[in-house]
Every structure is written in structure tokens, then in C-alpha cells.
JSON list of C-alpha atoms in Angstrom, two decimals:
[
{"chain": "A", "resi": 1, "resn": "MET", "atom": "CA", "xyz": [-6.44, -59.73, -32.39]},
{"chain": "A", "resi": 2, "resn": "LYS", "atom": "CA", "xyz": [-4.34, -62.20, -34.38]},
{"chain": "A", "resi": 3, "resn": "ARG", "atom": "CA", "xyz": [-1.19, -63.86, -33.09]},
{"chain": "A", "resi": 4, "resn": "ILE", "atom": "CA", "xyz": [1.38, -63.79, -35.88]},
{"chain": "A", "resi": 5, "resn": "GLY", "atom": "CA", "xyz": [4.73, -65.57, -35.99]},
{"chain": "A", "resi": 6, "resn": "ILE", "atom": "CA", "xyz": [7.42, -63.97, -38.15]},
{"chain": "A", "resi": 7, "resn": "LEU", "atom": "CA", "xyz": [10.01, -66.31, -39.65]},
{"chain": "A", "resi": 8, "resn": "GLY", "atom": "CA", "xyz": [12.72, -64.25, -41.28]},
{"chain": "A", "resi": 9, "resn": "GLY", "atom": "CA", "xyz": [15.58, -65.47, -43.41]},
{"chain": "A", "resi": 10, "resn": "THR", "atom": "CA", "xyz": [17.28, -65.30, -46.76]},
{"chain": "A", "resi": 11, "resn": "PHE", "atom": "CA", "xyz": [15.38, -68.44, -47.89]},
{"chain": "A", "resi": 12, "resn": "ASP", "atom": "CA", "xyz": [18.12, -69.12, -50.41]},
{"chain": "A", "resi": 13, "resn": "PRO", "atom": "CA", "xyz": [16.34, -71.51, -51.08]},
{"chain": "A", "resi": 14, "resn": "PRO", "atom": "CA", "xyz": [13.44, -72.21, -48.71]},
{"chain": "A", "resi": 15, "resn": "HIS", "atom": "CA", "xyz": [13.40, -75.84, -47.58]},
{"chain": "A", "resi": 16, "resn": "GLN", "atom": "CA", "xyz": [11.39, -78.42, -45.64]},
{"chain": "A", "resi": 17, "resn": "GLY", "atom": "CA", "xyz": [13.16, -77.46, -42.39]},
{"chain": "A", "resi": 18, "resn": "HIS", "atom": "CA", "xyz": [11.72, -73.93, -42.62]},
{"chain": "A", "resi": 19, "resn": "LEU", "atom": "CA", "xyz": [8.21, -75.32, -43.13]},
{"chain": "A", "resi": 20, "resn": "ILE", "atom": "CA", "xyz": [8.50, -77.79, -40.25]},
{"chain": "A", "resi": 21, "resn": "MET", "atom": "CA", "xyz": [9.84, -75.05, -37.96]},
{"chain": "A", "resi": 22, "resn": "ALA", "atom": "CA", "xyz": [6.94, -72.77, -38.90]},
{"chain": "A", "resi": 23, "resn": "GLU", "atom": "CA", "xyz": [4.25, -75.44, -38.49]},
{"chain": "A", "resi": 24, "resn": "PHE", "atom": "CA", "xyz": [5.50, -76.69, -35.10]},
{"chain": "A", "resi": 25, "resn": "THR", "atom": "CA", "xyz": [5.79, -73.10, -33.85]},
{"chain": "A", "resi": 26, "resn": "ARG", "atom": "CA", "xyz": [2.32, -72.23, -35.13]},
{"chain": "A", "resi": 27, "resn": "SER", "atom": "CA", "xyz": [0.83, -75.21, -33.35]},
{"chain": "A", "resi": 28, "resn": "GLN", "atom": "CA", "xyz": [2.75, -75.01, -30.04]},
{"chain": "A", "resi": 29, "resn": "MET", "atom": "CA", "xyz": [2.44, -71.22, -29.72]},
{"chain": "A", "resi": 30, "resn": "GLU", "atom": "CA", "xyz": [-1.22, -71.24, -30.87]},
{"chain": "A", "resi": 31, "resn": "LEU", "atom": "CA", "xyz": [-0.47, -68.72, -33.61]},
{"chain": "A", "resi": 32, "resn": "ASP", "atom": "CA", "xyz": [-3.09, -67.76, -36.18]},
{"chain": "A", "resi": 33, "resn": "GLU", "atom": "CA", "xyz": [-0.51, -67.44, -38.94]},
{"chain": "A", "resi": 34, "resn": "VAL", "atom": "CA", "xyz": [3.20, -67.59, -39.65]},
{"chain": "A", "resi": 35, "resn": "TRP", "atom": "CA", "xyz": [4.53, -64.97, -42.04]},
{"chain": "A", "resi": 36, "resn": "PHE", "atom": "CA", "xyz": [7.69, -65.84, -43.98]},
{"chain": "A", "resi": 37, "resn": "LEU", "atom": "CA", "xyz": [9.83, -62.71, -44.27]},
{"chain": "A", "resi": 38, "resn": "PRO", "atom": "CA", "xyz": [12.59, -62.90, -46.90]},
{"chain": "A", "resi": 39, "resn": "SER", "atom": "CA", "xyz": [15.38, -60.47, -46.03]},
{"chain": "A", "resi": 40, "resn": "HIS", "atom": "CA", "xyz": [16.78, -57.99, -48.50]},
{"chain": "A", "resi": 41, "resn": "ILE", "atom": "CA", "xyz": [20.32, -57.71, -47.14]},
{"chain": "A", "resi": 42, "resn": "PRO", "atom": "CA", "xyz": [20.76, -59.52, -43.83]},
{"chain": "A", "resi": 43, "resn": "PRO", "atom": "CA", "xyz": [23.23, -57.72, -41.54]},
{"chain": "A", "resi": 44, "resn": "HIS", "atom": "CA", "xyz": [24.94, -60.95, -40.40]},
{"chain": "A", "resi": 45, "resn": "LYS", "atom": "CA", "xyz": [25.14, -63.05, -43.58]},
{"chain": "A", "resi": 46, "resn": "GLN", "atom": "CA", "xyz": [26.77, -62.89, -46.96]},
{"chain": "A", "resi": 47, "resn": "LYS", "atom": "CA", "xyz": [24.77, -61.72, -49.96]},
{"chain": "A", "resi": 48, "resn": "ALA", "atom": "CA", "xyz": [22.14, -64.15, -51.25]},
{"chain": "A", "resi": 49, "resn": "ALA", "atom": "CA", "xyz": [23.13, -66.41, -54.14]},
{"chain": "A", "resi": 50, "resn": "VAL", "atom": "CA", "xyz": [20.03, -65.57, -56.20]},
{"chain": "A", "resi": 51, "resn": "SER", "atom": "CA", "xyz": [17.90, -62.46, -56.68]},
{"chain": "A", "resi": 52, "resn": "ALA", "atom": "CA", "xyz": [15.33, -61.21, -54.19]},
{"chain": "A", "resi": 53, "resn": "GLU", "atom": "CA", "xyz": [12.63, -61.82, -56.83]},
{"chain": "A", "resi": 54, "resn": "ASP", "atom": "CA", "xyz": [13.60, -65.50, -57.16]},
{"chain": "A", "resi": 55, "resn": "ARG", "atom": "CA", "xyz": [13.76, -65.97, -53.39]},
{"chain": "A", "resi": 56, "resn": "LEU", "atom": "CA", "xyz": [10.34, -64.34, -52.97]},
{"chain": "A", "resi": 57, "resn": "SER", "atom": "CA", "xyz": [8.84, -66.53, -55.72]},
{"chain": "A", "resi": 58, "resn": "MET", "atom": "CA", "xyz": [10.29, -69.68, -54.13]},
{"chain": "A", "resi": 59, "resn": "VAL", "atom": "CA", "xyz": [8.87, -68.77, -50.70]},
{"chain": "A", "resi": 60, "resn": "GLU", "atom": "CA", "xyz": [5.46, -68.10, -52.25]},
{"chain": "A", "resi": 61, "resn": "LYS", "atom": "CA", "xyz": [5.57, -71.53, -53.87]},
{"chain": "A", "resi": 62, "resn": "ALA", "atom": "CA", "xyz": [6.78, -73.21, -50.66]},
{"chain": "A", "resi": 63, "resn": "VAL", "atom": "CA", "xyz": [3.88, -71.91, -48.55]},
{"chain": "A", "resi": 64, "resn": "GLU", "atom": "CA", "xyz": [1.04, -71.89, -51.09]},
{"chain": "A", "resi": 65, "resn": "ASP", "atom": "CA", "xyz": [-0.65, -75.06, -49.82]},
{"chain": "A", "resi": 66, "resn": "ASN", "atom": "CA", "xyz": [-0.84, -74.03, -46.14]},
{"chain": "A", "resi": 67, "resn": "PRO", "atom": "CA", "xyz": [-3.65, -71.56, -45.34]},
{"chain": "A", "resi": 68, "resn": "HIS", "atom": "CA", "xyz": [-1.85, -70.54, -42.11]},
{"chain": "A", "resi": 69, "resn": "PHE", "atom": "CA", "xyz": [1.33, -69.50, -43.91]},
{"chain": "A", "resi": 70, "resn": "LYS", "atom": "CA", "xyz": [1.72, -66.12, -45.62]},
{"chain": "A", "resi": 71, "resn": "VAL", "atom": "CA", "xyz": [4.58, -64.29, -47.32]},
{"chain": "A", "resi": 72, "resn": "CYS", "atom": "CA", "xyz": [5.54, -60.82, -46.15]},
{"chain": "A", "resi": 73, "resn": "ASN", "atom": "CA", "xyz": [7.75, -58.85, -48.55]},
{"chain": "A", "resi": 74, "resn": "ALA", "atom": "CA", "xyz": [8.25, -55.84, -46.23]},
{"chain": "A", "resi": 75, "resn": "GLU", "atom": "CA", "xyz": [12.06, -56.12, -46.18]},
{"chain": "A", "resi": 76, "resn": "LEU", "atom": "CA", "xyz": [12.30, -56.58, -49.94]},
{"chain": "A", "resi": 77, "resn": "THR", "atom": "CA", "xyz": [10.17, -53.50, -50.64]},
{"chain": "A", "resi": 78, "resn": "ARG", "atom": "CA", "xyz": [11.99, -51.39, -48.04]},
{"chain": "A", "resi": 79, "resn": "LYS", "atom": "CA", "xyz": [15.41, -52.36, -49.48]},
{"chain": "A", "resi": 80, "resn": "GLY", "atom": "CA", "xyz": [18.68, -51.74, -47.64]},
{"chain": "A", "resi": 81, "resn": "THR", "atom": "CA", "xyz": [20.05, -53.76, -44.72]},
{"chain": "A", "resi": 82, "resn": "SER", "atom": "CA", "xyz": [17.32, -55.71, -42.95]},
{"chain": "A", "resi": 83, "resn": "TYR", "atom": "CA", "xyz": [17.36, -54.91, -39.24]},
{"chain": "A", "resi": 84, "resn": "THR", "atom": "CA", "xyz": [14.66, -56.80, -37.36]},
{"chain": "A", "resi": 85, "resn": "VAL", "atom": "CA", "xyz": [13.76, -53.85, -35.15]},
{"chain": "A", "resi": 86, "resn": "ASP", "atom": "CA", "xyz": [13.02, -51.61, -38.15]},
{"chain": "A", "resi": 87, "resn": "THR", "atom": "CA", "xyz": [10.95, -54.29, -39.85]},
{"chain": "A", "resi": 88, "resn": "MET", "atom": "CA", "xyz": [8.93, -55.07, -36.74]},
{"chain": "A", "resi": 89, "resn": "LYS", "atom": "CA", "xyz": [8.23, -51.38, -36.06]},
{"chain": "A", "resi": 90, "resn": "TYR", "atom": "CA", "xyz": [6.99, -51.08, -39.63]},
{"chain": "A", "resi": 91, "resn": "LEU", "atom": "CA", "xyz": [4.76, -54.17, -39.34]},
{"chain": "A", "resi": 92, "resn": "ILE", "atom": "CA", "xyz": [3.32, -53.11, -35.98]},
{"chain": "A", "resi": 93, "resn": "LYS", "atom": "CA", "xyz": [2.43, -49.72, -37.47]},
{"chain": "A", "resi": 94, "resn": "GLN", "atom": "CA", "xyz": [0.76, -51.42, -40.47]},
{"chain": "A", "resi": 95, "resn": "PHE", "atom": "CA", "xyz": [-1.05, -54.11, -38.46]},
{"chain": "A", "resi": 96, "resn": "LYS", "atom": "CA", "xyz": [-1.98, -52.54, -35.13]},
{"chain": "A", "resi": 97, "resn": "GLU", "atom": "CA", "xyz": [-4.50, -55.32, -34.36]},
{"chain": "A", "resi": 98, "resn": "HIS", "atom": "CA", "xyz": [-1.86, -58.10, -34.42]},
{"chain": "A", "resi": 99, "resn": "THR", "atom": "CA", "xyz": [0.50, -59.43, -31.76]},
{"chain": "A", "resi": 100, "resn": "PHE", "atom": "CA", "xyz": [3.86, -60.48, -33.22]},
{"chain": "A", "resi": 101, "resn": "PHE", "atom": "CA", "xyz": [6.31, -63.20, -32.24]},
{"chain": "A", "resi": 102, "resn": "PHE", "atom": "CA", "xyz": [9.72, -63.38, -33.91]},
{"chain": "A", "resi": 103, "resn": "ILE", "atom": "CA", "xyz": [10.90, -66.95, -34.54]},
{"chain": "A", "resi": 104, "resn": "ILE", "atom": "CA", "xyz": [14.62, -67.70, -34.31]},
{"chain": "A", "resi": 105, "resn": "GLY", "atom": "CA", "xyz": [16.78, -70.80, -34.33]},
{"chain": "A", "resi": 106, "resn": "GLY", "atom": "CA", "xyz": [18.06, -72.03, -30.99]},
{"chain": "A", "resi": 107, "resn": "ASP", "atom": "CA", "xyz": [21.60, -71.23, -32.11]},
{"chain": "A", "resi": 108, "resn": "MET", "atom": "CA", "xyz": [20.65, -67.53, -32.36]},
{"chain": "A", "resi": 109, "resn": "VAL", "atom": "CA", "xyz": [19.14, -67.25, -28.86]},
{"chain": "A", "resi": 110, "resn": "GLU", "atom": "CA", "xyz": [22.46, -66.62, -27.13]},
{"chain": "A", "resi": 111, "resn": "HIS", "atom": "CA", "xyz": [23.28, -63.84, -29.64]},
{"chain": "A", "resi": 112, "resn": "LEU", "atom": "CA", "xyz": [20.10, -61.84, -29.00]},
{"chain": "A", "resi": 113, "resn": "PRO", "atom": "CA", "xyz": [21.82, -59.28, -26.71]},
{"chain": "A", "resi": 114, "resn": "LYS", "atom": "CA", "xyz": [24.06, -58.33, -29.68]},
{"chain": "A", "resi": 115, "resn": "TRP", "atom": "CA", "xyz": [21.14, -57.59, -32.04]},
{"chain": "A", "resi": 116, "resn": "ASP", "atom": "CA", "xyz": [20.71, -54.02, -33.21]},
{"chain": "A", "resi": 117, "resn": "ARG", "atom": "CA", "xyz": [18.58, -52.03, -30.70]},
{"chain": "A", "resi": 118, "resn": "ILE", "atom": "CA", "xyz": [17.59, -55.20, -28.85]},
{"chain": "A", "resi": 119, "resn": "ASP", "atom": "CA", "xyz": [15.99, -53.29, -25.95]},
{"chain": "A", "resi": 120, "resn": "GLU", "atom": "CA", "xyz": [13.59, -51.59, -28.37]},
{"chain": "A", "resi": 121, "resn": "LEU", "atom": "CA", "xyz": [12.89, -54.88, -30.13]},
{"chain": "A", "resi": 122, "resn": "LYS", "atom": "CA", "xyz": [12.17, -56.97, -27.03]},
{"chain": "A", "resi": 123, "resn": "ALA", "atom": "CA", "xyz": [9.68, -54.32, -25.89]},
{"chain": "A", "resi": 124, "resn": "ILE", "atom": "CA", "xyz": [7.55, -54.74, -29.03]},
{"chain": "A", "resi": 125, "resn": "VAL", "atom": "CA", "xyz": [7.73, -58.48, -29.90]},
{"chain": "A", "resi": 126, "resn": "GLY", "atom": "CA", "xyz": [7.94, -61.83, -28.18]},
{"chain": "A", "resi": 127, "resn": "PHE", "atom": "CA", "xyz": [10.75, -64.17, -29.18]},
{"chain": "A", "resi": 128, "resn": "VAL", "atom": "CA", "xyz": [10.25, -67.85, -29.97]},
{"chain": "A", "resi": 129, "resn": "GLY", "atom": "CA", "xyz": [13.38, -69.99, -30.01]},
{"chain": "A", "resi": 130, "resn": "ILE", "atom": "CA", "xyz": [13.54, -73.31, -31.80]},
{"chain": "A", "resi": 131, "resn": "LYS", "atom": "CA", "xyz": [15.30, -75.72, -29.45]},
{"chain": "A", "resi": 132, "resn": "ARG", "atom": "CA", "xyz": [18.01, -77.62, -31.26]},
{"chain": "A", "resi": 133, "resn": "PRO", "atom": "CA", "xyz": [20.03, -80.54, -29.95]},
{"chain": "A", "resi": 134, "resn": "GLY", "atom": "CA", "xyz": [23.58, -79.63, -29.03]},
{"chain": "A", "resi": 135, "resn": "TYR", "atom": "CA", "xyz": [22.84, -76.08, -27.88]},
{"chain": "A", "resi": 136, "resn": "ASP", "atom": "CA", "xyz": [22.48, -75.17, -24.22]},
{"chain": "A", "resi": 137, "resn": "TRP", "atom": "CA", "xyz": [19.21, -73.44, -23.43]},
{"chain": "A", "resi": 138, "resn": "ASN", "atom": "CA", "xyz": [20.12, -70.47, -21.25]},
{"chain": "A", "resi": 139, "resn": "PRO", "atom": "CA", "xyz": [18.41, -67.56, -22.99]},
{"chain": "A", "resi": 140, "resn": "PRO", "atom": "CA", "xyz": [19.81, -64.19, -21.91]},
{"chain": "A", "resi": 141, "resn": "LEU", "atom": "CA", "xyz": [16.38, -62.66, -22.63]},
{"chain": "A", "resi": 142, "resn": "PRO", "atom": "CA", "xyz": [12.84, -64.04, -22.25]},
{"chain": "A", "resi": 143, "resn": "VAL", "atom": "CA", "xyz": [12.29, -66.52, -25.11]},
{"chain": "A", "resi": 144, "resn": "HIS", "atom": "CA", "xyz": [9.42, -68.98, -25.62]},
{"chain": "A", "resi": 145, "resn": "GLN", "atom": "CA", "xyz": [10.81, -72.42, -26.39]},
{"chain": "A", "resi": 146, "resn": "VAL", "atom": "CA", "xyz": [9.49, -74.68, -29.15]},
{"chain": "A", "resi": 147, "resn": "GLU", "atom": "CA", "xyz": [10.82, -78.17, -29.75]},
{"chain": "A", "resi": 148, "resn": "ILE", "atom": "CA", "xyz": [10.86, -79.67, -33.22]},
{"chain": "A", "resi": 149, "resn": "PRO", "atom": "CA", "xyz": [12.23, -82.95, -34.56]},
{"chain": "A", "resi": 150, "resn": "LEU", "atom": "CA", "xyz": [15.87, -82.81, -35.55]},
{"chain": "A", "resi": 151, "resn": "ILE", "atom": "CA", "xyz": [15.88, -81.73, -39.19]},
{"chain": "A", "resi": 152, "resn": "ASP", "atom": "CA", "xyz": [19.42, -81.24, -40.42]},
{"chain": "A", "resi": 153, "resn": "ILE", "atom": "CA", "xyz": [18.71, -79.37, -43.66]},
{"chain": "A", "resi": 154, "resn": "SER", "atom": "CA", "xyz": [20.35, -76.09, -44.56]},
{"chain": "A", "resi": 155, "resn": "SER", "atom": "CA", "xyz": [20.09, -73.81, -47.56]},
{"chain": "A", "resi": 156, "resn": "SER", "atom": "CA", "xyz": [23.88, -73.91, -48.00]},
{"chain": "A", "resi": 157, "resn": "HIS", "atom": "CA", "xyz": [23.80, -77.74, -48.15]},
{"chain": "A", "resi": 158, "resn": "ILE", "atom": "CA", "xyz": [21.06, -77.54, -50.80]},
{"chain": "A", "resi": 159, "resn": "ARG", "atom": "CA", "xyz": [23.03, -74.97, -52.84]},
{"chain": "A", "resi": 160, "resn": "ASN", "atom": "CA", "xyz": [26.11, -77.22, -52.67]},
{"chain": "A", "resi": 161, "resn": "ARG", "atom": "CA", "xyz": [24.14, -80.22, -53.90]},
{"chain": "A", "resi": 162, "resn": "LEU", "atom": "CA", "xyz": [22.64, -78.21, -56.74]},
{"chain": "A", "resi": 163, "resn": "SER", "atom": "CA", "xyz": [26.03, -76.83, -57.79]},
{"chain": "A", "resi": 164, "resn": "CYS", "atom": "CA", "xyz": [27.16, -80.46, -58.19]},
{"chain": "A", "resi": 165, "resn": "SER", "atom": "CA", "xyz": [24.00, -81.37, -60.15]},
{"chain": "A", "resi": 166, "resn": "LYS", "atom": "CA", "xyz": [22.72, -83.55, -57.30]},
{"chain": "A", "resi": 167, "resn": "SER", "atom": "CA", "xyz": [19.06, -84.05, -56.45]},
{"chain": "A", "resi": 168, "resn": "VAL", "atom": "CA", "xyz": [17.38, -81.97, -53.73]},
{"chain": "A", "resi": 169, "resn": "ARG", "atom": "CA", "xyz": [14.08, -83.78, -54.02]},
{"chain": "A", "resi": 170, "resn": "TYR", "atom": "CA", "xyz": [12.35, -84.00, -50.62]},
{"chain": "A", "resi": 171, "resn": "LEU", "atom": "CA", "xyz": [14.77, -81.43, -49.16]},
{"chain": "A", "resi": 172, "resn": "VAL", "atom": "CA", "xyz": [12.68, -78.65, -50.69]},
{"chain": "A", "resi": 173, "resn": "PRO", "atom": "CA", "xyz": [8.96, -78.63, -51.58]},
{"chain": "A", "resi": 174, "resn": "GLU", "atom": "CA", "xyz": [8.41, -80.03, -55.07]},
{"chain": "A", "resi": 175, "resn": "SER", "atom": "CA", "xyz": [7.10, -76.64, -56.28]},
{"chain": "A", "resi": 176, "resn": "VAL", "atom": "CA", "xyz": [10.42, -75.06, -55.21]},
{"chain": "A", "resi": 177, "resn": "ASN", "atom": "CA", "xyz": [12.40, -77.88, -56.83]},
{"chain": "A", "resi": 178, "resn": "LEU", "atom": "CA", "xyz": [10.56, -77.28, -60.13]},
{"chain": "A", "resi": 179, "resn": "TYR", "atom": "CA", "xyz": [11.12, -73.51, -59.87]},
{"chain": "A", "resi": 180, "resn": "ILE", "atom": "CA", "xyz": [14.86, -74.04, -59.30]},
{"chain": "A", "resi": 181, "resn": "LYS", "atom": "CA", "xyz": [15.07, -76.34, -62.33]},
{"chain": "A", "resi": 182, "resn": "GLU", "atom": "CA", "xyz": [12.97, -74.09, -64.56]},
{"chain": "A", "resi": 183, "resn": "HIS", "atom": "CA", "xyz": [15.05, -71.01, -63.74]},
{"chain": "A", "resi": 184, "resn": "GLN", "atom": "CA", "xyz": [18.36, -72.92, -63.57]},
{"chain": "A", "resi": 185, "resn": "LEU", "atom": "CA", "xyz": [19.19, -71.54, -60.15]},
{"chain": "A", "resi": 186, "resn": "TYR", "atom": "CA", "xyz": [22.29, -72.54, -58.17]},
{"chain": "A", "resi": 187, "resn": "ALA", "atom": "CA", "xyz": [23.77, -74.64, -60.99]},
{"chain": "A", "resi": 188, "resn": "ALA", "atom": "CA", "xyz": [27.55, -74.50, -61.37]},
{"chain": "A", "resi": 189, "resn": "ASP", "atom": "CA", "xyz": [27.20, -72.99, -64.84]},
{"chain": "A", "resi": 190, "resn": "SER", "atom": "CA", "xyz": [24.60, -70.38, -63.81]},
{"chain": "A", "resi": 191, "resn": "LYS", "atom": "CA", "xyz": [27.07, -68.25, -61.88]}
]
């Protein structure tokens, strides 16, 4: 039986913070793998700035050199709004031999009770919260805690830099940086 961490997100674009979060969680939770799960249409965020195909390609490039990281395109193939409970039910049905843990940022922990069908979801997966400085840790539901170094990188910050033709080197993996340049993503004139 494999222990699998699921790290969902728009990954618009994926960055070093995502990779650090996944690696620290994998190590501290003794997970066999972490699966990166790009969302199709997240219920709580605005539409992604680039296509699902580009986001999927960037995630594949970001994780390609880590044998413990995989990409799961379940939400992109299912289409529609990406509710975690539906995705996890689908994955559990497909991979009956795995135990799943859903990885969330510490800022999302307090919002768990508001998630769609949270009672169903907490019955089928464990939650892993990434402890972030500045947020109280009083989870309303059982959540495993993982501490990581403070990495203040966000996809929106990266998009803003790119729209102003500023470098994002070292904020994203070099393979992602090259993909962004090659496909002219996020540039002010690409909109």
C-alpha cells in the first residue's frame, strides 16, 4: 500500500515554493510519492491566466527530475469545477491500494469546514497542513502539521514580474522558465 500526497492547485505557474512544500511533506509524512494535481476550474479562485495544457506541461517539467513526484491530470480530464471531494473519490476508486493525504497551505486549514461536502472528504483522506508563520494553528478538523522554511513565492507575484518583463529565474525551475519564454506566457503583450 502506497502513501500518496496530493498537492492540488492552479500551478499558474508552478514555482519553487510548490516543490519545497511537496518535498518537505513527502519526507516528514513518510510518503511514497507526491502527486501534483492541476485544477481545471478551482471553485474558490479566478480563472487561470494560461491554458490547462500549458499549466500541465509546466508542472510536468517542474517535477521531471524528482522520482517521487508525479503529475495527476484527473481534474483536467474530468473538466468542470474541481471539487476536492469528487476528485478524491475518483482517485480512490482508481487506486484502491493507495492511502491518500491532501496537502493544503496553513492559511487554508481554518477554512476546511466550509469546503464542499467536507464530512465526506475527511472520511476518505487525511489532511496535511503546511504551517506558515503568521497563522494561528487551531485546526477545526484533524490535520497533520508539516513545517517548511518560509518561502514567500506566489504564482501571482511571478505573473506580475513576467508581465513587466522582469526575471523569474530561481523563482521557478529553469525548465519552467524556459517553457514560459518559449511559449511567451504571461507577457504583457500576450494577453
